[in-house]
mmCIF file of C-alpha atoms and ligand atoms in Angstrom:
data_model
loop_
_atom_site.group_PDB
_atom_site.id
_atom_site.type_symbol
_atom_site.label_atom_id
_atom_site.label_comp_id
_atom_site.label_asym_id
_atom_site.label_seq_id
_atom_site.Cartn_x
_atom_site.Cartn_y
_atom_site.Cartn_z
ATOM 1 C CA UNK N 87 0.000 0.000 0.000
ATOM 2 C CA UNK N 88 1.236 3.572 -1.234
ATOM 3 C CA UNK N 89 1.872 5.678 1.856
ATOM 4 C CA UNK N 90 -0.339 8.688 2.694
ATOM 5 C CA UNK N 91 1.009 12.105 4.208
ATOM 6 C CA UNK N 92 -1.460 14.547 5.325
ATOM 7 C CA UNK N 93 -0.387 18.448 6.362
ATOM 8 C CA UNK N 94 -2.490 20.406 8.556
ATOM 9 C CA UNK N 95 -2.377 23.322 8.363
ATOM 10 C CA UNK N 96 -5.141 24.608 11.136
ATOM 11 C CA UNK N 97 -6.179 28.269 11.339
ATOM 12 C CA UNK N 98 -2.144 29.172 10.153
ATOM 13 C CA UNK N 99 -0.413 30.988 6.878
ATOM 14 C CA UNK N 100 -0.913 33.557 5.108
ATOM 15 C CA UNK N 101 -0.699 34.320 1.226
ATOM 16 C CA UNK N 102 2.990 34.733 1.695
ATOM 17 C CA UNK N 103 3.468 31.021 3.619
ATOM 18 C CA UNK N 104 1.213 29.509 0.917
ATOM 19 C CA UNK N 105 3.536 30.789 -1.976
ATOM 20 C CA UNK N 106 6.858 30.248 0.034
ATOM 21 C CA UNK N 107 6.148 26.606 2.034
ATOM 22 C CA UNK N 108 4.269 25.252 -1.176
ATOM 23 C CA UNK N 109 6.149 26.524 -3.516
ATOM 24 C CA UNK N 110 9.493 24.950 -2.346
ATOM 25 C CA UNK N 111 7.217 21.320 -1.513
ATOM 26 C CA UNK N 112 6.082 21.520 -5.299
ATOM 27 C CA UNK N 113 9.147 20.896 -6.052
ATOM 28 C CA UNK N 114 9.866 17.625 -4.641
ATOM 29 C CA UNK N 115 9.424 14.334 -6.191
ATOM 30 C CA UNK N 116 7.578 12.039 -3.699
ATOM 31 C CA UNK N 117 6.869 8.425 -3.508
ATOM 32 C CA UNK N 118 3.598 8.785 -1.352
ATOM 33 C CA UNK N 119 0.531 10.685 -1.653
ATOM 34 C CA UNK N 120 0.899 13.656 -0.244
ATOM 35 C CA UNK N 121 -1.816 16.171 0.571
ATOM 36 C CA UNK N 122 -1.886 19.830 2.011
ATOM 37 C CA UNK N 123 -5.008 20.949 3.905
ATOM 38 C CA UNK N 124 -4.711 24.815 3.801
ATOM 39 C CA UNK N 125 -7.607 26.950 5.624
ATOM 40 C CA UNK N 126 -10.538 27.625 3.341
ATOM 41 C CA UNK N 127 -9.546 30.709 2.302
ATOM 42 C CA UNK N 128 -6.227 30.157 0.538
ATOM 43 C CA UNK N 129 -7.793 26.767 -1.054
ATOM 44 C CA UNK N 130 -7.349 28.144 -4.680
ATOM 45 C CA UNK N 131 -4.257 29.808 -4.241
ATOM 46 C CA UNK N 132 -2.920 26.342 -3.088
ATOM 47 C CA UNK N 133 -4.071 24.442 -5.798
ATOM 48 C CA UNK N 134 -2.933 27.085 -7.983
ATOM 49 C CA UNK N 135 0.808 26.671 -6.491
ATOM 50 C CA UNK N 136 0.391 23.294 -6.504
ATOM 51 C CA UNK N 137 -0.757 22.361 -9.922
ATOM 52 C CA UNK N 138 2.477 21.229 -11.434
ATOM 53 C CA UNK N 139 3.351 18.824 -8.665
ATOM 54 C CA UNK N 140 2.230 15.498 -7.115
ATOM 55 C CA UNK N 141 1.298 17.017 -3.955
ATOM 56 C CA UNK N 142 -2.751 18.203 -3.679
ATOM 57 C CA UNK N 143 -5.106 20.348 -1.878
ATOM 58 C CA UNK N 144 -7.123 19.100 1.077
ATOM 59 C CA UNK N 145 -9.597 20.934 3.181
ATOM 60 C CA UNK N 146 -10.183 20.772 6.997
ATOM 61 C CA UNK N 147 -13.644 20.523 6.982
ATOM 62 C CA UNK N 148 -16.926 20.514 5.144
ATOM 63 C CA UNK N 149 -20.541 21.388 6.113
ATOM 64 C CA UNK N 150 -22.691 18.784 6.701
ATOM 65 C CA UNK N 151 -25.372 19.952 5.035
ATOM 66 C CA UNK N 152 -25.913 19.989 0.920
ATOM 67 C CA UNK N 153 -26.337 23.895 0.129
ATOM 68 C CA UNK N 154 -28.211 26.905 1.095
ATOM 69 C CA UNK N 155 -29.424 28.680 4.088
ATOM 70 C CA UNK N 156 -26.360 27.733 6.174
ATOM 71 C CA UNK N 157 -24.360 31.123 6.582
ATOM 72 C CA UNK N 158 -20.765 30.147 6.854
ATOM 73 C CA UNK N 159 -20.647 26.736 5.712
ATOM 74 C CA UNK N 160 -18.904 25.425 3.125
ATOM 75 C CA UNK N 161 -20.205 22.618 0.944
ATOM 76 C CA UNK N 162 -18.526 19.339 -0.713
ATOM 77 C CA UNK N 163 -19.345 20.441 -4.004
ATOM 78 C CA UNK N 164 -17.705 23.788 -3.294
ATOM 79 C CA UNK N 165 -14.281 21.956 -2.321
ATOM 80 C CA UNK N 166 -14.797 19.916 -5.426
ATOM 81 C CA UNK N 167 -15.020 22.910 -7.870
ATOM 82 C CA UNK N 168 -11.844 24.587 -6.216
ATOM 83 C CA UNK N 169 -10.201 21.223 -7.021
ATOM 84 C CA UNK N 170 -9.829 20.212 -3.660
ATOM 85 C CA UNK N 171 -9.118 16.311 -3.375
ATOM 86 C CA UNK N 172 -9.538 15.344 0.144
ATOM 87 C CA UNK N 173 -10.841 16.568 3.214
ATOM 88 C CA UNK N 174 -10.489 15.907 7.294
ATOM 89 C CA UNK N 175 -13.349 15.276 8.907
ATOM 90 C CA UNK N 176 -13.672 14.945 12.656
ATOM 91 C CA UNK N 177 -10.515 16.613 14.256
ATOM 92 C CA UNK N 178 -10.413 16.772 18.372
ATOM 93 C CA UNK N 179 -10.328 20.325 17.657
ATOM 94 C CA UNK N 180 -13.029 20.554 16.319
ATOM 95 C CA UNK N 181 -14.765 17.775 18.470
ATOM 96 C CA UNK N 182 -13.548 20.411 21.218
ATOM 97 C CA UNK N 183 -14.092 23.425 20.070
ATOM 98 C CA UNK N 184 -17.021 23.619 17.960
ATOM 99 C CA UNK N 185 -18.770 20.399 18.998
ATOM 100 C CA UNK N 186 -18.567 18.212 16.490
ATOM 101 C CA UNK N 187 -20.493 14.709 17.465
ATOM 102 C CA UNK N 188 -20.301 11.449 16.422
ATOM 103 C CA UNK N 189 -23.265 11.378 14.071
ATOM 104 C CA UNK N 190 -21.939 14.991 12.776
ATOM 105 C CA UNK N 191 -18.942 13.319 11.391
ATOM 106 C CA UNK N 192 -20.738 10.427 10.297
ATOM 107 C CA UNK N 193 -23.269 13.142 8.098
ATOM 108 C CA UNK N 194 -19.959 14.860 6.892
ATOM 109 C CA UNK N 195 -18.264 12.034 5.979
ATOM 110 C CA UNK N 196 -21.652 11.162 3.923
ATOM 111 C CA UNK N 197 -21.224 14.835 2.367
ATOM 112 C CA UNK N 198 -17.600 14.150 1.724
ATOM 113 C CA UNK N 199 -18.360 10.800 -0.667
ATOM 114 C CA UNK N 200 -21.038 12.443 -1.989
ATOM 115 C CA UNK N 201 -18.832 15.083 -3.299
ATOM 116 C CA UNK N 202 -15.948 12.595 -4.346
ATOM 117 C CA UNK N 203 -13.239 14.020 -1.997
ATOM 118 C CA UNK N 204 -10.995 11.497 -0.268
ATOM 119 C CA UNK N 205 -12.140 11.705 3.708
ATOM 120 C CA UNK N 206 -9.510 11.890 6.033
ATOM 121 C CA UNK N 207 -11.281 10.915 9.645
ATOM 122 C CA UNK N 208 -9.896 11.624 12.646
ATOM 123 C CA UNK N 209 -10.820 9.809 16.168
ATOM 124 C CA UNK N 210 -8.492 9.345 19.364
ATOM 125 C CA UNK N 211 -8.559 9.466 23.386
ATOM 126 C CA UNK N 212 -8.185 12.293 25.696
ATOM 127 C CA UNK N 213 -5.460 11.808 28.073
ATOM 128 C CA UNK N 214 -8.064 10.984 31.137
ATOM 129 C CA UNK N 215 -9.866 8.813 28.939
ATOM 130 C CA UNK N 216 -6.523 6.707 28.147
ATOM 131 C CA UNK N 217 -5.305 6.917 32.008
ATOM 132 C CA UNK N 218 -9.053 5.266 32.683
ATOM 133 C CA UNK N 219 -8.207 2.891 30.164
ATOM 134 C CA UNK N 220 -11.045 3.179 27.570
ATOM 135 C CA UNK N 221 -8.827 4.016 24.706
ATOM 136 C CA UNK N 222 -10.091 1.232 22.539
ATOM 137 C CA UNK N 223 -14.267 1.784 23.846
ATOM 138 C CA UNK N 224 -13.609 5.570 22.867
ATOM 139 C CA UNK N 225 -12.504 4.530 19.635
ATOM 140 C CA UNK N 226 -14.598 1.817 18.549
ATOM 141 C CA UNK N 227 -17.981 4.563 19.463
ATOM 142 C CA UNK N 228 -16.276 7.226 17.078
ATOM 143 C CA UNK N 229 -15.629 4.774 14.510
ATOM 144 C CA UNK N 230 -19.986 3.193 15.010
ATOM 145 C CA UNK N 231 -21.126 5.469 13.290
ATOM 146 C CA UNK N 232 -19.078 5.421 9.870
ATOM 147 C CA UNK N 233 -20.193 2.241 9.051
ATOM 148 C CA UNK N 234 -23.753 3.555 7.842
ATOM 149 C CA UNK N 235 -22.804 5.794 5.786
ATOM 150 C CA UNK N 236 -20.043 3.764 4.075
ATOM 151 C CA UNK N 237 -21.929 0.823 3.008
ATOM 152 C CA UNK N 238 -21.114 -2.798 1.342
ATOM 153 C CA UNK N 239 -17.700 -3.107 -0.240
ATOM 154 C CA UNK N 240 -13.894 -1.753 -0.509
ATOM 155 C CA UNK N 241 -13.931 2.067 0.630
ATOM 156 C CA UNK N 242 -10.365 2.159 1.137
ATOM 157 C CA UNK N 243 -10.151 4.903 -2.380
ATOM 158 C CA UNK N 244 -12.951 6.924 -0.673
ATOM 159 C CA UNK N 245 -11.661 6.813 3.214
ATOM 160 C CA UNK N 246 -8.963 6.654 5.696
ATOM 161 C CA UNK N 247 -8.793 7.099 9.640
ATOM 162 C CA UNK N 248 -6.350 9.326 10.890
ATOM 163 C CA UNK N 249 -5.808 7.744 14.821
ATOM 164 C CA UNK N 250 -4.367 10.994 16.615
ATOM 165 C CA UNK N 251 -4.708 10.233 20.669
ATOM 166 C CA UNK N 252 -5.571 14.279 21.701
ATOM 167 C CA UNK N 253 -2.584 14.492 24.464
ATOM 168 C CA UNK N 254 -0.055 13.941 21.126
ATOM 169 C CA UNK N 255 -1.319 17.072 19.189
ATOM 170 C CA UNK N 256 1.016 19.834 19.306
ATOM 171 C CA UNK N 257 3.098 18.324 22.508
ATOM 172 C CA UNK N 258 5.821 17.368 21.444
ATOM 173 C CA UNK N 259 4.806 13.980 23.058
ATOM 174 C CA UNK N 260 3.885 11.380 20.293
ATOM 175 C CA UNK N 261 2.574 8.145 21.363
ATOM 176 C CA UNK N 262 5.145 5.448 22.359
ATOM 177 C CA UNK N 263 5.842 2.938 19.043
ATOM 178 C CA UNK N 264 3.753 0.165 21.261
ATOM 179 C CA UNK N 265 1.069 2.537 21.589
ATOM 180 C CA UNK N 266 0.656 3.508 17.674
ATOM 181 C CA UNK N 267 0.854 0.125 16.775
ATOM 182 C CA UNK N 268 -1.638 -1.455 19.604
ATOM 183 C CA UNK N 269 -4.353 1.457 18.656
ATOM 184 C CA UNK N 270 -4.086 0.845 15.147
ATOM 185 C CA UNK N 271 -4.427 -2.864 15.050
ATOM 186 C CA UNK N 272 -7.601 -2.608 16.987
ATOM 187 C CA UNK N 273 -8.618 0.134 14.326
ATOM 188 C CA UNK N 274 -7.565 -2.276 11.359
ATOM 189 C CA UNK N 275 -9.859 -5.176 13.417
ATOM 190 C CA UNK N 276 -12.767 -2.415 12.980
ATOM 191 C CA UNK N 277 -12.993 -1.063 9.952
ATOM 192 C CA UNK N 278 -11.261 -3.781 8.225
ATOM 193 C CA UNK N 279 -7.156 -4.741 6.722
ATOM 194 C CA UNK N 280 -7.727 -2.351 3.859
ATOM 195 C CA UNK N 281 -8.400 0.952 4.908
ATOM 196 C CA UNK N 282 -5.330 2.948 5.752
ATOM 197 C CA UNK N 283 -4.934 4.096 8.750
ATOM 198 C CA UNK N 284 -2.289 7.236 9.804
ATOM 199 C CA UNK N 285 -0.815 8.717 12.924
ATOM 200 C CA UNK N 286 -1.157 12.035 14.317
ATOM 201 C CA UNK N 287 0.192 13.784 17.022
ATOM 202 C CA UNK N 288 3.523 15.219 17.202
ATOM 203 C CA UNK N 289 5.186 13.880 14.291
ATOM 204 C CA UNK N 290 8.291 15.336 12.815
ATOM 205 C CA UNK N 291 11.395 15.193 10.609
ATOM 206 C CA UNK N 292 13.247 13.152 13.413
ATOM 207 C CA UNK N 293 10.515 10.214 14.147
ATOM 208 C CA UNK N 294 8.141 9.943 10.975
ATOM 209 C CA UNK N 295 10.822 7.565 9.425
ATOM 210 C CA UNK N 296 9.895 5.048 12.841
ATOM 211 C CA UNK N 297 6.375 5.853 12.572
ATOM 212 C CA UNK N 298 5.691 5.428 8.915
ATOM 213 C CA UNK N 299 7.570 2.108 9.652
ATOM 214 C CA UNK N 300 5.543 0.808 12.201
ATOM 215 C CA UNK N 301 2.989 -2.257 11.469
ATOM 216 C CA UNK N 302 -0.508 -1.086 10.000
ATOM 217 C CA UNK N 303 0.646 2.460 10.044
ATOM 218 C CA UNK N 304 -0.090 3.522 6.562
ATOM 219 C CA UNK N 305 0.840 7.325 6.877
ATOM 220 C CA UNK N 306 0.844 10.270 8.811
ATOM 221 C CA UNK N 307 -1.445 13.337 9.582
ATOM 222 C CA UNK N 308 0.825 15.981 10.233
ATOM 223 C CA UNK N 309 0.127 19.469 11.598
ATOM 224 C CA UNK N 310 3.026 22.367 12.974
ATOM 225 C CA UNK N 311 5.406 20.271 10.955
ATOM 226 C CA UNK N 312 3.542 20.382 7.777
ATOM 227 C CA UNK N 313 4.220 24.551 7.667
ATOM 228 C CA UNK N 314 8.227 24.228 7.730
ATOM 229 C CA UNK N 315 9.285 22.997 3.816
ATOM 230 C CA UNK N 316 12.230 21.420 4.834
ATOM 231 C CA UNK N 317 10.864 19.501 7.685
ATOM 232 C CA UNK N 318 7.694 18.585 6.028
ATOM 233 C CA UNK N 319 9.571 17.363 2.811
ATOM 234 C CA UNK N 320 11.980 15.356 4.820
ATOM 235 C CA UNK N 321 8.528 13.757 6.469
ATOM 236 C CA UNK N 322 7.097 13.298 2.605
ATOM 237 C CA UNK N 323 10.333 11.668 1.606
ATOM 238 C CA UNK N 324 10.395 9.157 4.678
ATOM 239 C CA UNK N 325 7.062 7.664 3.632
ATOM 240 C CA UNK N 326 8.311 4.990 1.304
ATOM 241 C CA UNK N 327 7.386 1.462 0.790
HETATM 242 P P1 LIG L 238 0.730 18.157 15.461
HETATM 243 O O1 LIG L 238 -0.831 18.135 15.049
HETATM 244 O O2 LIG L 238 1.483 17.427 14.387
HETATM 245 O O3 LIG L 238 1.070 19.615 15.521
HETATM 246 O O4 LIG L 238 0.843 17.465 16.772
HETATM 247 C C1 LIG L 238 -1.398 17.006 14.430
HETATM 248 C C2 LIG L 238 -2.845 17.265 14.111
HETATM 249 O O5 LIG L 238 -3.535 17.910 14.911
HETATM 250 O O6 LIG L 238 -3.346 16.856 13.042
#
């Protein structure tokens, strides 16, 4: 299976990061797929940067409703006509901040094969909820709900989990290698051998090679690294076969 690498780029850049950080990544030659998920507003001006590459455009979220009367939602057809190709669905942040349930992931994932972008969705403990061991009872109620809206058959070219355990994101503290690989075997047992499933939380330049090595870990979701070129190309390049 060809690796996966997913930036994140969160509520950060500016016009000037979007021509200087992709500009130098759109040069690279890469062996995985690589995708950048820039905030809404500089979607276009990333794809635009990006069109001569391998790398493409992702989005950090989508509206879970169709069109219309929503003000200040942003559709799956939208992403699609600004050539968008994938989408993350579900982050802790925005479990956290903006109260994103279970069955509102499940209806955005829905809008997000409707639309034909590659879903990118995220689930993963709290640090209270690991230290009360429920890791794997967390996980397997985020990941309930999916199977509804994916249906009958191989999903793994529509789909992917991103397993990023919440006290990882932006710590500096990734998950132990026993930790990654126990969480995502339990994942694989779920949603079945096919579907990829990343890391998130932490990685960088200096442990993505061990990561993206580890059994059933099929890529990475990567955010403050994925706004530094070098160290973001470094991560693209360690994701080989
Ligand atoms: P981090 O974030 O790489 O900065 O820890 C990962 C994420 O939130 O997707």
């Amino acid at each position: 299976m060809r690796k996966r690498v997913v930036g994140n780029w969160k509520m950060n850049g500016s016009r000037q990061t979007i021509a200087a950080v992709l500009g130098e990544l759109g040069q690279i030659s890469v062996a995985a797929d690589v995708a950048v998920c820039v905030p809404y507003p500089y979607v276009a001006a990333a794809t635009s940067v990006l069109a001569i590459g391998q790398i493409t455009v992702g989005a950090q979220n989508i509206s879970e409703f169709p069109e219309g009367a929503y003000t200040g939602e942003v559709s799956g057809r939208m992403l699609k006509d600004m050539a968008c190709s994938s989408v993350i669905i579900g982050h802790s942040e925005r479990r956290r901040w903006f109260h994103e349930s279970d069955e509102s992931v499940a209806r955005k994932l829905d809008k997000a094969l409707d639309a034909k972008l590659f879903a990118i969705v995220c689930v993963g403990e709290t640090l209270a909820e690991r230290e009360a061991g429920v890791t794997e009872a967390v996980i397997s109620a985020q990941l309930s709900r999916l199977a509804g809206v994916i249906g009958e058959g191989d999903a793994s070219d529509r789909y992917c989990i991103a397993y990023e355990p919440v006290w990882a994101i932006g710590t500096g503290r990734a998950a132990s290698e026993a930790q990654i690989e126990e969480v995502h075997d339990f994942i694989k047992r779920c949603v079945g051998e096919t579907i990829q499933v990343l890391y998130g939380g932490s990685v960088n330049a200096a442990n993505a090679a061990k990561i993206l090595h580890l059994k059933n870990v099929d890529g990475v979701l990567v955010g403050g690294a994925s706004l530094d070129a070098k160290e973001f190309g470094s991560i693209c390049k360690a994701a080989v076969l």
